[in-house]
């Protein structure tokens, strides 16, 4: 089974702090994604990566950056956290090999609170 | 660009009653369609998916969905609701690109005892 692991389930940070959210997948998937989930808004794509050191902006990249130094690891970075970034963050991965249906495999989520 | 509309942010049914969660999509190419379920404070788990072939697809926990191209719909049903079905349900569409899925805003399913 595919396993996507997010390092922190719950974080509390202060405004202005730098925040790192880490995600690791163990199925050699090429593509990895960071989504943000808010009540009534569903999941919104922040960034995705289709290869090591490659990244693409999603729908809401402002205030975020990402890093993909190794194939299995995809990090989301908040350079200076703000209260409007309080949210649930979900990491996902998939492999486009074969029939690429787009099916995603998700981690458990990281709930970030910024005070 | 693809999009997904889920009708009803909250749906309440009695235990044992039919569950119907509605999803309509738009896509410029034949889509791949998904339903995911999310239990409180957890990630998303795949419930079922339509890729090609049979338009009625069965998933886990007794759920099924039917792809209706003429109606651009992919509604999720379960004949008899159970208390454990209480969760958030997301419909999603893909055109097979590298940019993942486009999700609906979600439907919170409430089961009344």
XYZ file of C-alpha atoms in Angstrom:
228
model
C 0.000 0.000 0.000
C 1.047 3.528 -0.715
C 2.007 5.432 2.362
C 2.192 9.206 2.492
C 3.495 10.493 5.803
C 3.211 14.045 7.041
C 5.654 14.762 9.824
C 3.421 16.900 12.040
C -0.273 16.306 12.681
C -0.772 19.440 14.767
C 1.302 22.613 14.942
C 0.843 25.918 16.737
C 2.984 28.805 15.543
C 3.142 32.549 16.080
C 2.680 35.229 13.450
C 5.908 35.844 11.571
C 7.479 32.470 12.321
C 8.901 30.319 9.538
C 7.030 27.033 9.236
C 8.112 23.813 7.551
C 5.625 21.060 6.719
C 7.270 17.840 5.625
C 5.815 15.051 3.499
C 7.357 11.714 2.531
C 5.948 9.021 0.228
C 7.270 5.499 -0.094
C 5.976 4.422 -3.522
C 8.457 6.146 -5.824
C 5.756 8.479 -7.157
C 6.897 11.205 -9.516
C 4.210 13.758 -8.662
C 3.576 15.295 -5.270
C 1.062 17.924 -4.189
C 0.224 20.286 -1.367
C -3.418 21.219 -0.802
C -5.004 23.510 1.713
C -8.423 22.590 3.140
C -10.817 25.103 4.669
C -14.478 24.658 5.651
C -16.803 25.495 2.777
C -13.922 25.906 0.328
C -12.917 22.289 -0.200
C -9.349 21.507 -1.231
C -7.311 24.116 -3.013
C -3.996 23.330 -4.705
C -1.037 25.332 -3.418
C 1.900 23.810 -5.308
C 2.784 20.585 -7.043
C 5.978 18.965 -8.257
C 6.448 16.505 -11.104
C 10.152 15.841 -10.564
C 13.036 16.540 -8.221
C 13.765 20.275 -8.048
C 10.756 21.010 -10.253
C 7.710 22.855 -8.977
C 4.569 24.397 -10.371
C 2.208 26.909 -8.801
C -1.293 25.803 -8.069
C -4.331 27.959 -7.480
C -3.211 29.689 -4.254
C 0.620 29.858 -4.077
C 0.872 33.282 -2.466
C 2.638 33.184 0.898
C 4.009 29.683 0.328
C 7.063 28.069 -1.207
C 8.081 24.437 -1.679
C 11.189 22.305 -1.867
C 11.758 18.952 -3.514
C 15.380 17.889 -3.129
C 14.637 14.148 -3.171
C 11.973 12.243 -5.056
C 10.261 10.946 -1.954
C 10.123 14.226 -0.013
C 8.119 17.376 -0.663
C 8.206 20.255 1.803
C 5.854 23.196 2.156
C 7.341 26.375 3.599
C 5.598 29.369 5.085
C 8.303 32.050 5.164
C 6.397 34.284 7.573
C 3.254 32.700 8.941
C 0.095 34.767 9.179
C -3.194 34.101 10.917
C -4.987 33.609 7.583
C -2.777 30.591 6.975
C -4.429 28.743 9.848
C -5.744 25.667 8.055
C -5.489 21.934 7.390
C -2.686 21.107 4.955
C -2.827 17.890 2.963
C 0.013 16.290 1.051
C -0.660 13.836 -1.768
C 1.214 11.881 -4.402
C 0.588 9.923 -7.573
C 2.392 8.259 -10.408
C 1.578 9.212 -13.978
C 3.027 5.944 -15.257
C 0.712 3.622 -17.121
C -2.892 4.769 -17.277
C -2.748 8.131 -15.598
C -6.147 8.541 -14.020
C -4.938 11.235 -11.675
C -5.830 9.251 -8.556
C -4.165 10.788 -5.531
C -2.904 9.168 -2.332
C -3.150 11.406 0.701
C -1.350 11.830 3.989
C -3.186 12.249 7.297
C -2.978 16.037 7.164
C -1.234 18.718 9.220
C -3.462 21.099 11.144
C -1.674 24.419 11.541
C -2.811 27.147 13.900
C -1.124 30.550 13.651
C -1.632 32.819 16.666
C -10.670 23.654 -17.421
C -12.473 21.075 -15.362
C -14.715 21.891 -12.406
C -16.890 20.074 -9.882
C -20.111 21.122 -8.185
C -21.417 19.286 -5.155
C -25.022 20.148 -4.346
C -25.571 20.605 -0.634
C -22.800 21.406 1.799
C -24.649 19.378 4.461
C -26.880 16.357 3.969
C -28.738 14.727 6.856
C -30.316 11.272 6.669
C -31.693 8.832 9.203
C -29.832 5.646 10.013
C -31.015 2.964 7.583
C -32.207 5.474 4.970
C -30.878 5.961 1.443
C -27.810 8.157 1.084
C -27.597 10.321 -2.060
C -24.774 12.822 -2.510
C -24.853 14.796 -5.740
C -21.921 15.691 -7.954
C -21.855 17.383 -11.347
C -18.714 18.050 -13.311
C -17.484 19.857 -16.369
C -14.606 18.614 -18.473
C -13.365 19.202 -21.994
C -12.311 15.562 -22.407
C -13.682 12.245 -21.120
C -13.056 12.573 -17.408
C -11.839 10.348 -14.664
C -14.105 10.755 -11.628
C -13.542 10.054 -7.965
C -15.255 10.108 -4.605
C -13.102 10.502 -1.504
C -14.183 10.292 2.135
C -12.622 12.150 5.037
C -13.234 11.210 8.656
C -12.589 13.852 11.337
C -8.948 14.951 11.584
C -7.809 12.494 8.941
C -6.641 12.623 5.341
C -8.739 11.694 2.326
C -9.408 8.052 1.523
C -10.506 6.853 -1.908
C -14.085 5.577 -1.849
C -14.446 4.708 -5.531
C -13.421 5.828 -8.999
C -14.610 5.787 -12.585
C -11.976 5.526 -15.285
C -13.385 3.634 -18.266
C -15.826 0.794 -18.890
C -18.822 0.091 -16.681
C -20.584 3.278 -15.695
C -21.825 1.911 -12.360
C -18.880 1.587 -10.027
C -18.835 0.036 -6.590
C -16.628 1.185 -3.788
C -15.846 0.445 -0.201
C -18.376 0.388 2.653
C -21.345 -0.337 0.362
C -21.150 2.881 -1.650
C -21.624 3.083 -5.392
C -21.770 5.797 -8.036
C -23.008 6.003 -11.590
C -21.321 7.980 -14.344
C -23.953 9.654 -16.536
C -22.288 11.419 -19.420
C -25.502 13.005 -20.736
C -26.142 14.586 -17.337
C -22.452 15.226 -16.527
C -23.127 13.667 -13.160
C -21.467 11.200 -10.816
C -23.817 10.893 -7.838
C -22.844 8.773 -4.834
C -25.389 6.436 -3.230
C -25.691 3.894 -0.448
C -28.933 1.963 0.135
C -28.824 2.044 3.931
C -26.938 4.606 5.988
C -24.911 3.587 9.015
C -23.753 5.818 11.837
C -20.152 5.176 10.803
C -20.841 6.843 7.428
C -20.854 10.266 9.061
C -17.966 12.099 7.376
C -17.038 14.664 4.729
C -17.317 13.470 1.128
C -15.490 14.994 -1.810
C -16.142 14.515 -5.499
C -13.174 15.099 -7.818
C -12.391 15.116 -11.535
C -9.223 14.583 -13.532
C -8.378 14.865 -17.188
C -5.271 12.745 -16.681
C -2.819 15.606 -16.447
C 0.099 16.050 -14.086
C -1.685 18.658 -11.990
C -3.755 16.230 -9.945
C -7.447 16.470 -9.237
C -9.995 19.262 -9.105
C -12.203 18.872 -6.047
C -15.694 19.957 -5.169
C -16.267 21.895 -1.970
C -17.386 18.807 -0.093
C -20.599 17.506 1.477
C -20.832 16.852 5.179
C -22.991 13.758 5.721
C -24.869 13.656 9.015
C -26.539 10.448 10.182
C -29.493 10.837 12.540
C -30.125 7.953 14.943
